[in-house]
């Protein structure tokens, strides 16, 4: 590959790649990342992956949802779960080797960890006989802990456990519902949804559960916070009800200014950040079905990914590949 | 760098060329840079930062695997969440965005408590469901509140708590697939999956 200035002819970047031609997309993605690195001095996401849930395998009378993984552009779908149950809310581990998710395969919603390159899974919440419902797993940035929502204490609260599910302890204790936790890039804070003031809003606390304060003040329905992983962009994306529809919005943590990322005629929800913090993935209703959409952090260059048939939703953008 | 307009069509072209030029040798692995600046032939000598670094491989030689420790095609939902399966216990319904058990629902639960007293070996998973309006995660929390409120009522009516488990389905498994108030009202429900 040679990259040069058209008008001057100077070479900007020159590389050769070798390997098997059977998977040419790998070369194109590597080249794309090299070009981004050279031209924009930032790390590209062309070799990252996106996980999501899909009902494409549902049969009549059996409304199943299974987890799938695609390349960042929607190609190359790989099925992860095969249990013909509901499998929801995938959350990548920071090393990209596993995905935490909610599965109903044991009869109630529990957390599992899918070791995606080994084809095995691990129950994180103790087994369905324990009766512990859990939702919305989120790995800490160092991969050592998982935050999640659980009603095991009788009411939906935020819990944190070790990455293997051990040592679970409760962070919130509000009679209201507390749900959908996410970590700050430093791992020192957790944002979550709470309706303790009457409507669902985004709140922030430190990772020990102290210093709880409300973040969102615009709108009467905000949920599903995700913290931009880039320290250059201190901001949180979330789903907000705006004029009767759900849209992806971003709140700047310094100014508290809110910007609306989607302006869909259907609904959009479930945003997740690319590891660069420069792009978002979310799901939108397009043509009567939920589809995976990517856009930059301002909402420009929105692109619906052709990930395959069915409703495709609840995406999570995986980390950069690591050796 | 100069203008992006001049640059990007060229980028696409060279990326395509890179793919065509790749040969089929070696094990399946991500492309490795075998020549950096030295690989540039012709053109100006004023190469920019020619990348000689080796790209980080993703997990070398590995492919994403389906989970094989789950039994494929096993109907392992067992007693839960099959949505519209026949249950000896009728569904109860909720108002929009509410988890309070209505008077009509309470009357149904009285009958359920009587039935459960007559069937002492039956275990029940109470599923809390929501209509499609609202977000995934808030609806999972709301479905949980509906299931818990229903369980609390049954316990108050004398059903042993140990026979009852709860499971929130949120908006993930609607029984009615329409997008109007008729469908929404049917989906705001607690379903009783009974097993012996």
Short mmCIF file of N, CA and C in Angstrom, two decimals, chain B residues 54-190:
data_model
loop_
_atom_site.label_atom_id
_atom_site.label_comp_id
_atom_site.label_asym_id
_atom_site.label_seq_id
_atom_site.Cartn_x
_atom_site.Cartn_y
_atom_site.Cartn_z
N UNK B 54 5.22 -3.39 13.39
CA UNK B 54 4.40 -4.57 13.16
C UNK B 54 3.02 -4.35 13.76
N UNK B 55 1.99 -4.54 12.98
CA UNK B 55 0.65 -4.32 13.54
C UNK B 55 0.34 -5.35 14.61
N UNK B 56 -0.42 -4.93 15.58
CA UNK B 56 -0.80 -5.87 16.64
C UNK B 56 -1.78 -6.89 16.08
N UNK B 57 -1.47 -8.14 16.23
CA UNK B 57 -2.42 -9.13 15.75
C UNK B 57 -3.61 -9.24 16.70
N UNK B 58 -4.80 -9.50 16.18
CA UNK B 58 -5.84 -9.93 17.10
C UNK B 58 -5.46 -11.33 17.54
N UNK B 59 -6.26 -12.00 18.28
CA UNK B 59 -5.87 -13.28 18.82
C UNK B 59 -5.47 -14.18 17.67
N UNK B 60 -4.17 -14.41 17.56
CA UNK B 60 -3.62 -15.00 16.34
C UNK B 60 -4.21 -16.36 16.07
N UNK B 61 -4.72 -16.53 14.89
CA UNK B 61 -5.18 -17.83 14.45
C UNK B 61 -6.47 -18.29 15.11
N UNK B 62 -7.12 -17.43 15.86
CA UNK B 62 -8.32 -17.88 16.54
C UNK B 62 -9.56 -17.31 15.89
N UNK B 63 -10.62 -18.05 16.00
CA UNK B 63 -11.90 -17.62 15.48
C UNK B 63 -12.91 -17.63 16.61
N UNK B 64 -13.91 -16.80 16.46
CA UNK B 64 -14.97 -16.79 17.45
C UNK B 64 -15.75 -18.10 17.37
N UNK B 65 -15.96 -18.71 18.52
CA UNK B 65 -16.62 -20.01 18.59
C UNK B 65 -18.01 -19.87 19.22
N UNK B 66 -18.97 -20.61 18.71
CA UNK B 66 -20.23 -20.67 19.46
C UNK B 66 -20.00 -21.40 20.78
N UNK B 67 -20.80 -21.06 21.76
CA UNK B 67 -20.64 -21.69 23.08
C UNK B 67 -21.13 -23.13 22.99
N UNK B 68 -20.24 -24.06 23.27
CA UNK B 68 -20.59 -25.47 23.09
C UNK B 68 -20.95 -26.17 24.40
N UNK B 69 -20.79 -25.46 25.51
CA UNK B 69 -21.21 -26.12 26.75
C UNK B 69 -22.68 -25.84 27.07
N UNK B 70 -23.35 -25.20 26.14
CA UNK B 70 -24.80 -25.12 26.21
C UNK B 70 -25.32 -26.15 25.22
N UNK B 71 -26.36 -26.85 25.57
CA UNK B 71 -26.89 -27.84 24.66
C UNK B 71 -27.72 -27.14 23.59
N UNK B 72 -27.29 -27.25 22.36
CA UNK B 72 -28.02 -26.61 21.28
C UNK B 72 -29.39 -27.25 21.14
N UNK B 73 -30.36 -26.44 20.80
CA UNK B 73 -31.72 -26.90 20.54
C UNK B 73 -32.39 -27.51 21.77
N UNK B 74 -31.82 -27.29 22.91
CA UNK B 74 -32.47 -27.77 24.12
C UNK B 74 -33.47 -26.72 24.59
N UNK B 75 -34.67 -27.14 24.88
CA UNK B 75 -35.66 -26.19 25.34
C UNK B 75 -35.47 -25.99 26.84
N UNK B 76 -34.38 -25.30 27.17
CA UNK B 76 -34.00 -25.27 28.57
C UNK B 76 -34.65 -24.13 29.34
N UNK B 77 -35.57 -23.45 28.70
CA UNK B 77 -36.31 -22.48 29.48
C UNK B 77 -37.14 -23.19 30.55
N UNK B 78 -37.41 -24.47 30.32
CA UNK B 78 -38.14 -25.22 31.33
C UNK B 78 -39.45 -24.54 31.64
N UNK B 79 -39.50 -23.97 32.80
CA UNK B 79 -40.80 -23.49 33.26
C UNK B 79 -40.93 -21.98 33.11
N UNK B 80 -40.17 -21.38 32.26
CA UNK B 80 -40.25 -19.93 32.24
C UNK B 80 -40.22 -19.39 30.82
N UNK B 81 -40.85 -18.26 30.69
CA UNK B 81 -40.52 -17.37 29.58
C UNK B 81 -40.81 -17.93 28.21
N UNK B 82 -41.65 -18.90 28.11
CA UNK B 82 -42.03 -19.32 26.77
C UNK B 82 -43.17 -18.48 26.25
N UNK B 83 -43.53 -17.49 27.06
CA UNK B 83 -44.40 -16.45 26.54
C UNK B 83 -45.86 -16.80 26.60
N UNK B 84 -46.32 -17.55 25.65
CA UNK B 84 -47.76 -17.76 25.56
C UNK B 84 -48.14 -19.21 25.80
N UNK B 85 -47.29 -19.94 26.48
CA UNK B 85 -47.64 -21.34 26.74
C UNK B 85 -48.83 -21.39 27.69
N UNK B 86 -49.53 -22.47 27.60
CA UNK B 86 -50.71 -22.61 28.45
C UNK B 86 -50.27 -22.64 29.91
N UNK B 87 -50.94 -21.89 30.73
CA UNK B 87 -50.69 -21.92 32.16
C UNK B 87 -52.02 -22.11 32.86
N UNK B 88 -52.04 -22.87 33.94
CA UNK B 88 -53.29 -22.99 34.69
C UNK B 88 -53.66 -21.67 35.37
N UNK B 89 -52.73 -20.73 35.39
CA UNK B 89 -52.95 -19.46 36.09
C UNK B 89 -52.97 -18.32 35.08
N UNK B 90 -54.07 -17.63 35.03
CA UNK B 90 -54.23 -16.57 34.03
C UNK B 90 -53.28 -15.39 34.32
N UNK B 91 -52.89 -14.71 33.26
CA UNK B 91 -52.07 -13.50 33.41
C UNK B 91 -52.85 -12.42 34.15
N UNK B 92 -52.12 -11.53 34.81
CA UNK B 92 -52.73 -10.30 35.32
C UNK B 92 -52.10 -9.12 34.59
N UNK B 93 -52.80 -8.00 34.58
CA UNK B 93 -52.37 -6.87 33.75
C UNK B 93 -52.12 -5.62 34.59
N UNK B 94 -51.28 -4.74 34.04
CA UNK B 94 -50.85 -3.53 34.76
C UNK B 94 -51.15 -2.30 33.93
N UNK B 95 -51.21 -1.18 34.63
CA UNK B 95 -51.35 0.09 33.93
C UNK B 95 -49.99 0.54 33.41
N UNK B 96 -50.02 1.49 32.48
CA UNK B 96 -48.79 1.98 31.85
C UNK B 96 -47.81 2.51 32.90
N UNK B 97 -46.59 2.00 32.83
CA UNK B 97 -45.49 2.46 33.68
C UNK B 97 -45.78 2.26 35.17
N UNK B 98 -46.68 1.35 35.49
CA UNK B 98 -47.04 1.10 36.89
C UNK B 98 -46.76 -0.36 37.26
N UNK B 99 -46.50 -0.57 38.53
CA UNK B 99 -46.32 -1.94 39.01
C UNK B 99 -47.29 -2.27 40.13
N UNK B 100 -48.24 -1.36 40.39
CA UNK B 100 -49.25 -1.64 41.41
C UNK B 100 -50.20 -2.72 40.90
N UNK B 101 -50.57 -3.63 41.82
CA UNK B 101 -51.54 -4.67 41.47
C UNK B 101 -52.94 -4.05 41.55
N UNK B 102 -53.63 -4.04 40.43
CA UNK B 102 -54.96 -3.42 40.39
C UNK B 102 -55.98 -4.28 41.11
N UNK B 103 -57.15 -3.73 41.37
CA UNK B 103 -58.20 -4.50 42.03
C UNK B 103 -58.60 -5.72 41.21
N UNK B 104 -58.71 -5.53 39.90
CA UNK B 104 -59.08 -6.66 39.03
C UNK B 104 -58.01 -7.74 39.11
N UNK B 105 -56.74 -7.31 39.11
CA UNK B 105 -55.65 -8.28 39.18
C UNK B 105 -55.67 -9.00 40.53
N UNK B 106 -55.99 -8.27 41.58
CA UNK B 106 -55.99 -8.88 42.91
C UNK B 106 -57.06 -9.99 42.98
N UNK B 107 -58.19 -9.75 42.35
CA UNK B 107 -59.24 -10.78 42.33
C UNK B 107 -58.73 -12.04 41.63
N UNK B 108 -57.98 -11.85 40.56
CA UNK B 108 -57.39 -13.00 39.87
C UNK B 108 -56.40 -13.73 40.78
N UNK B 109 -55.62 -12.96 41.51
CA UNK B 109 -54.60 -13.57 42.37
C UNK B 109 -55.23 -14.37 43.51
N UNK B 110 -56.41 -13.93 43.97
CA UNK B 110 -57.11 -14.71 45.00
C UNK B 110 -57.44 -16.10 44.45
N UNK B 111 -57.91 -16.16 43.21
CA UNK B 111 -58.19 -17.46 42.59
C UNK B 111 -56.89 -18.27 42.43
N UNK B 112 -55.80 -17.59 42.06
CA UNK B 112 -54.52 -18.29 41.90
C UNK B 112 -54.07 -18.89 43.23
N UNK B 113 -54.25 -18.13 44.31
CA UNK B 113 -53.83 -18.63 45.63
C UNK B 113 -54.63 -19.88 46.00
N UNK B 114 -55.91 -19.87 45.66
CA UNK B 114 -56.74 -21.04 45.93
C UNK B 114 -56.26 -22.25 45.12
N UNK B 115 -55.98 -22.00 43.85
CA UNK B 115 -55.50 -23.08 42.98
C UNK B 115 -54.15 -23.62 43.50
N UNK B 116 -53.28 -22.73 43.91
CA UNK B 116 -51.96 -23.16 44.38
C UNK B 116 -52.08 -23.94 45.70
N UNK B 117 -53.06 -23.59 46.51
CA UNK B 117 -53.28 -24.34 47.75
C UNK B 117 -53.71 -25.77 47.44
N UNK B 118 -54.45 -25.92 46.34
CA UNK B 118 -54.92 -27.25 45.94
C UNK B 118 -53.85 -28.04 45.19
N UNK B 119 -52.79 -27.37 44.78
CA UNK B 119 -51.69 -28.01 44.04
C UNK B 119 -50.38 -27.70 44.76
N UNK B 120 -50.16 -28.29 45.90
CA UNK B 120 -49.06 -27.86 46.76
C UNK B 120 -47.67 -28.17 46.21
N UNK B 121 -47.57 -29.00 45.19
CA UNK B 121 -46.24 -29.31 44.66
C UNK B 121 -45.85 -28.41 43.48
N UNK B 122 -46.75 -27.54 43.10
CA UNK B 122 -46.46 -26.69 41.95
C UNK B 122 -45.56 -25.52 42.34
N UNK B 123 -44.50 -25.36 41.56
CA UNK B 123 -43.62 -24.19 41.70
C UNK B 123 -43.99 -23.20 40.60
N UNK B 124 -43.83 -21.93 40.87
CA UNK B 124 -44.22 -20.92 39.89
C UNK B 124 -43.10 -19.91 39.70
N UNK B 125 -42.81 -19.63 38.44
CA UNK B 125 -41.97 -18.47 38.14
C UNK B 125 -42.90 -17.37 37.66
N UNK B 126 -42.87 -16.24 38.37
CA UNK B 126 -43.70 -15.10 38.00
C UNK B 126 -42.89 -14.21 37.07
N UNK B 127 -43.35 -14.11 35.84
CA UNK B 127 -42.66 -13.28 34.85
C UNK B 127 -43.29 -11.90 34.79
N UNK B 128 -42.47 -10.85 34.91
CA UNK B 128 -42.96 -9.49 34.75
C UNK B 128 -42.65 -9.00 33.34
N UNK B 129 -43.69 -8.59 32.61
CA UNK B 129 -43.52 -8.13 31.23
C UNK B 129 -43.95 -6.66 31.09
N UNK B 130 -43.43 -6.02 30.05
CA UNK B 130 -43.74 -4.61 29.79
C UNK B 130 -44.12 -4.43 28.33
N UNK B 131 -44.76 -3.32 28.03
CA UNK B 131 -44.99 -3.01 26.63
C UNK B 131 -43.72 -2.41 26.01
N UNK B 132 -43.76 -2.19 24.71
CA UNK B 132 -42.53 -1.84 23.99
C UNK B 132 -42.09 -0.39 24.20
N UNK B 133 -42.96 0.42 24.80
CA UNK B 133 -42.60 1.82 24.97
C UNK B 133 -41.62 1.97 26.13
N UNK B 134 -40.48 2.52 25.86
CA UNK B 134 -39.47 2.65 26.90
C UNK B 134 -38.21 1.91 26.55
N UNK B 135 -37.20 2.12 27.34
CA UNK B 135 -35.88 1.57 27.05
C UNK B 135 -35.74 0.15 27.60
N UNK B 136 -34.77 -0.55 27.07
CA UNK B 136 -34.53 -1.94 27.45
C UNK B 136 -34.34 -2.07 28.96
N UNK B 137 -33.46 -1.24 29.50
CA UNK B 137 -33.03 -1.48 30.87
C UNK B 137 -34.07 -0.99 31.88
N UNK B 138 -34.69 0.13 31.59
CA UNK B 138 -35.75 0.58 32.49
C UNK B 138 -36.90 -0.42 32.49
N UNK B 139 -37.22 -0.97 31.34
CA UNK B 139 -38.30 -1.95 31.28
C UNK B 139 -37.94 -3.25 32.02
N UNK B 140 -36.67 -3.63 32.00
CA UNK B 140 -36.28 -4.81 32.79
C UNK B 140 -36.49 -4.53 34.28
N UNK B 141 -36.19 -3.31 34.70
CA UNK B 141 -36.41 -2.95 36.10
C UNK B 141 -37.91 -2.88 36.41
N UNK B 142 -38.68 -2.33 35.49
CA UNK B 142 -40.13 -2.23 35.70
C UNK B 142 -40.77 -3.63 35.73
N UNK B 143 -40.35 -4.50 34.83
CA UNK B 143 -40.87 -5.87 34.83
C UNK B 143 -40.55 -6.58 36.14
N UNK B 144 -39.36 -6.27 36.67
CA UNK B 144 -39.00 -6.84 37.97
C UNK B 144 -39.93 -6.34 39.07
N UNK B 145 -40.24 -5.06 39.05
CA UNK B 145 -41.16 -4.53 40.06
C UNK B 145 -42.54 -5.17 39.95
N UNK B 146 -43.00 -5.39 38.74
CA UNK B 146 -44.30 -6.04 38.54
C UNK B 146 -44.29 -7.47 39.08
N UNK B 147 -43.21 -8.19 38.78
CA UNK B 147 -43.14 -9.57 39.25
C UNK B 147 -43.07 -9.61 40.78
N UNK B 148 -42.30 -8.69 41.35
CA UNK B 148 -42.16 -8.69 42.82
C UNK B 148 -43.47 -8.29 43.49
N UNK B 149 -44.16 -7.30 42.92
CA UNK B 149 -45.43 -6.88 43.50
C UNK B 149 -46.44 -8.02 43.46
N UNK B 150 -46.40 -8.78 42.36
CA UNK B 150 -47.30 -9.92 42.22
C UNK B 150 -46.97 -11.00 43.24
N UNK B 151 -45.68 -11.28 43.38
CA UNK B 151 -45.27 -12.28 44.38
C UNK B 151 -45.70 -11.85 45.78
N UNK B 152 -45.48 -10.58 46.11
CA UNK B 152 -45.84 -10.10 47.44
C UNK B 152 -47.32 -10.33 47.72
N UNK B 153 -48.15 -10.09 46.70
CA UNK B 153 -49.59 -10.31 46.87
C UNK B 153 -49.90 -11.77 47.11
N UNK B 154 -49.27 -12.66 46.35
CA UNK B 154 -49.53 -14.09 46.52
C UNK B 154 -49.07 -14.57 47.89
N UNK B 155 -47.93 -14.05 48.34
CA UNK B 155 -47.44 -14.42 49.67
C UNK B 155 -48.42 -13.93 50.73
N UNK B 156 -48.93 -12.72 50.53
CA UNK B 156 -49.91 -12.19 51.48
C UNK B 156 -51.18 -13.03 51.49
N UNK B 157 -51.44 -13.70 50.36
CA UNK B 157 -52.62 -14.56 50.27
C UNK B 157 -52.32 -15.98 50.74
N UNK B 158 -51.14 -16.19 51.29
CA UNK B 158 -50.86 -17.47 51.93
C UNK B 158 -50.00 -18.44 51.13
N UNK B 159 -49.54 -18.05 49.96
CA UNK B 159 -48.68 -18.93 49.18
C UNK B 159 -47.25 -18.85 49.74
N UNK B 160 -46.63 -20.02 49.93
CA UNK B 160 -45.27 -20.03 50.48
C UNK B 160 -44.30 -19.35 49.51
N UNK B 161 -43.50 -18.44 50.03
CA UNK B 161 -42.57 -17.69 49.17
C UNK B 161 -41.59 -18.62 48.47
N UNK B 162 -41.28 -19.75 49.10
CA UNK B 162 -40.30 -20.67 48.52
C UNK B 162 -40.80 -21.30 47.22
N UNK B 163 -42.11 -21.24 47.01
CA UNK B 163 -42.65 -21.82 45.77
C UNK B 163 -42.63 -20.82 44.62
N UNK B 164 -42.27 -19.59 44.91
CA UNK B 164 -42.38 -18.53 43.91
C UNK B 164 -41.01 -17.94 43.59
N UNK B 165 -40.67 -17.92 42.33
CA UNK B 165 -39.49 -17.16 41.88
C UNK B 165 -39.97 -16.07 40.92
N UNK B 166 -39.16 -15.05 40.76
CA UNK B 166 -39.55 -13.99 39.83
C UNK B 166 -38.52 -13.87 38.72
N UNK B 167 -38.98 -13.40 37.57
CA UNK B 167 -38.09 -13.18 36.43
C UNK B 167 -38.65 -12.01 35.63
N UNK B 168 -37.86 -10.97 35.47
CA UNK B 168 -38.30 -9.86 34.63
C UNK B 168 -37.96 -10.15 33.18
N UNK B 169 -38.92 -10.00 32.32
CA UNK B 169 -38.70 -10.14 30.88
C UNK B 169 -38.65 -8.78 30.19
N UNK B 170 -38.91 -7.70 30.95
CA UNK B 170 -38.88 -6.38 30.33
C UNK B 170 -39.78 -6.32 29.10
N UNK B 171 -39.27 -5.71 28.05
CA UNK B 171 -40.03 -5.67 26.78
C UNK B 171 -39.49 -6.70 25.79
N UNK B 172 -38.75 -7.69 26.31
CA UNK B 172 -38.01 -8.59 25.44
C UNK B 172 -38.86 -9.69 24.81
N UNK B 173 -40.00 -9.98 25.41
CA UNK B 173 -40.80 -11.08 24.85
C UNK B 173 -42.29 -10.74 24.89
N UNK B 174 -42.72 -9.83 24.05
CA UNK B 174 -44.13 -9.44 24.03
C UNK B 174 -45.01 -10.60 23.55
N UNK B 175 -46.19 -10.70 24.14
CA UNK B 175 -47.13 -11.73 23.68
C UNK B 175 -47.93 -11.21 22.49
N UNK B 176 -48.13 -9.89 22.47
CA UNK B 176 -48.81 -9.25 21.33
C UNK B 176 -47.78 -8.39 20.60
N UNK B 177 -47.71 -8.55 19.30
CA UNK B 177 -46.63 -7.91 18.57
C UNK B 177 -47.05 -6.60 17.90
N UNK B 178 -48.28 -6.16 18.11
CA UNK B 178 -48.72 -4.92 17.49
C UNK B 178 -48.08 -3.71 18.15
N UNK B 179 -48.38 -2.54 17.60
CA UNK B 179 -47.80 -1.29 18.11
C UNK B 179 -48.91 -0.31 18.48
N UNK B 180 -49.96 -0.82 19.12
CA UNK B 180 -51.07 0.06 19.50
C UNK B 180 -51.48 -0.26 20.94
N UNK B 181 -52.43 0.51 21.44
CA UNK B 181 -52.79 0.36 22.86
C UNK B 181 -53.33 -1.04 23.16
N UNK B 182 -54.01 -1.67 22.19
CA UNK B 182 -54.52 -3.02 22.43
C UNK B 182 -53.36 -3.99 22.70
N UNK B 183 -52.33 -3.90 21.88
CA UNK B 183 -51.18 -4.78 22.06
C UNK B 183 -50.43 -4.42 23.34
N UNK B 184 -50.25 -3.12 23.56
CA UNK B 184 -49.48 -2.70 24.75
C UNK B 184 -50.15 -3.19 26.03
N UNK B 185 -51.49 -3.08 26.07
CA UNK B 185 -52.21 -3.48 27.28
C UNK B 185 -52.04 -4.97 27.55
N UNK B 186 -51.99 -5.77 26.49
CA UNK B 186 -51.81 -7.21 26.67
C UNK B 186 -50.40 -7.54 27.14
N UNK B 187 -49.46 -6.68 26.80
CA UNK B 187 -48.07 -6.97 27.13
C UNK B 187 -47.67 -6.50 28.53
N UNK B 188 -48.45 -5.62 29.12
CA UNK B 188 -48.13 -5.15 30.48
C UNK B 188 -48.72 -6.15 31.48
N UNK B 189 -47.99 -7.21 31.77
CA UNK B 189 -48.62 -8.33 32.45
C UNK B 189 -47.63 -9.05 33.34
N UNK B 190 -48.20 -9.84 34.24
CA UNK B 190 -47.42 -10.87 34.92
C UNK B 190 -47.93 -12.21 34.43
#
